[in-house]
Amino acid sequence: KVPFKEGQFISLQVQDPDAMEPTVWRAYSLANAYEKDRPFELCVKLQPNGRAAKYIRNLKPEDSVCFRAAYGD
């Protein structure tokens, strides 16, 4: 569980082994209010040919992701 405040964001590690730079970080806004024992939700707009879009579309419910949280005031 990650405590956060309204208006903050997380950075998601995006992996693309086919790219020249295989790992990049992308920022996403937290979409729900913090409640203890409730997972956070992200607001994600996928760009048609974006590196993060390809990565996110291929995620499955049981997959683990690496992120840094929570940033902003």
mmCIF file with all atom_site columns, C-alpha atoms in Angstrom, residues 6 8 12-13 25 28-30 40 44-46 55 58 66-68:
data_model
loop_
_atom_site.group_PDB
_atom_site.id
_atom_site.type_symbol
_atom_site.label_atom_id
_atom_site.label_alt_id
_atom_site.label_comp_id
_atom_site.label_asym_id
_atom_site.label_entity_id
_atom_site.label_seq_id
_atom_site.pdbx_PDB_ins_code
_atom_site.Cartn_x
_atom_site.Cartn_y
_atom_site.Cartn_z
_atom_site.occupancy
_atom_site.B_iso_or_equiv
_atom_site.pdbx_formal_charge
_atom_site.auth_seq_id
_atom_site.auth_comp_id
_atom_site.auth_asym_id
_atom_site.auth_atom_id
_atom_site.pdbx_PDB_model_num
ATOM 1  C CA . GLU A 1 6  ? -4.941 14.172 -3.855  1.00 0.00 ? 6  GLU A CA 1
ATOM 2  C CA . GLN A 1 8  ? -0.058 13.452 -6.629  1.00 0.00 ? 8  GLN A CA 1
ATOM 3  C CA . LEU A 1 12 ? 5.867  3.865  -13.796 1.00 0.00 ? 12 LEU A CA 1
ATOM 4  C CA . GLN A 1 13 ? 8.884  2.002  -15.154 1.00 0.00 ? 13 GLN A CA 1
ATOM 5  C CA . TRP A 1 25 ? 9.853  6.238  -16.655 1.00 0.00 ? 25 TRP A CA 1
ATOM 6  C CA . TYR A 1 28 ? 0.621  9.010  -14.293 1.00 0.00 ? 28 TYR A CA 1
ATOM 7  C CA . SER A 1 29 ? -1.913 10.831 -12.136 1.00 0.00 ? 29 SER A CA 1
ATOM 8  C CA . LEU A 1 30 ? -3.512 9.010  -9.251  1.00 0.00 ? 30 LEU A CA 1
ATOM 9  C CA . PHE A 1 40 ? -4.533 3.138  -6.036  1.00 0.00 ? 40 PHE A CA 1
ATOM 10 C CA . VAL A 1 44 ? -3.904 6.686  -18.184 1.00 0.00 ? 44 VAL A CA 1
ATOM 11 C CA . LYS A 1 45 ? -4.292 8.065  -21.701 1.00 0.00 ? 45 LYS A CA 1
ATOM 12 C CA . LEU A 1 46 ? -2.650 5.673  -24.129 1.00 0.00 ? 46 LEU A CA 1
ATOM 13 C CA . TYR A 1 55 ? 3.810  -1.915 -22.385 1.00 0.00 ? 55 TYR A CA 1
ATOM 14 C CA . ASN A 1 58 ? 0.498  -6.153 -22.684 1.00 0.00 ? 58 ASN A CA 1
ATOM 15 C CA . CYS A 1 66 ? 7.942  -1.174 -10.839 1.00 0.00 ? 66 CYS A CA 1
ATOM 16 C CA . PHE A 1 67 ? 6.952  2.339  -9.797  1.00 0.00 ? 67 PHE A CA 1
ATOM 17 C CA . ARG A 1 68 ? 8.083  5.282  -7.711  1.00 0.00 ? 68 ARG A CA 1
#
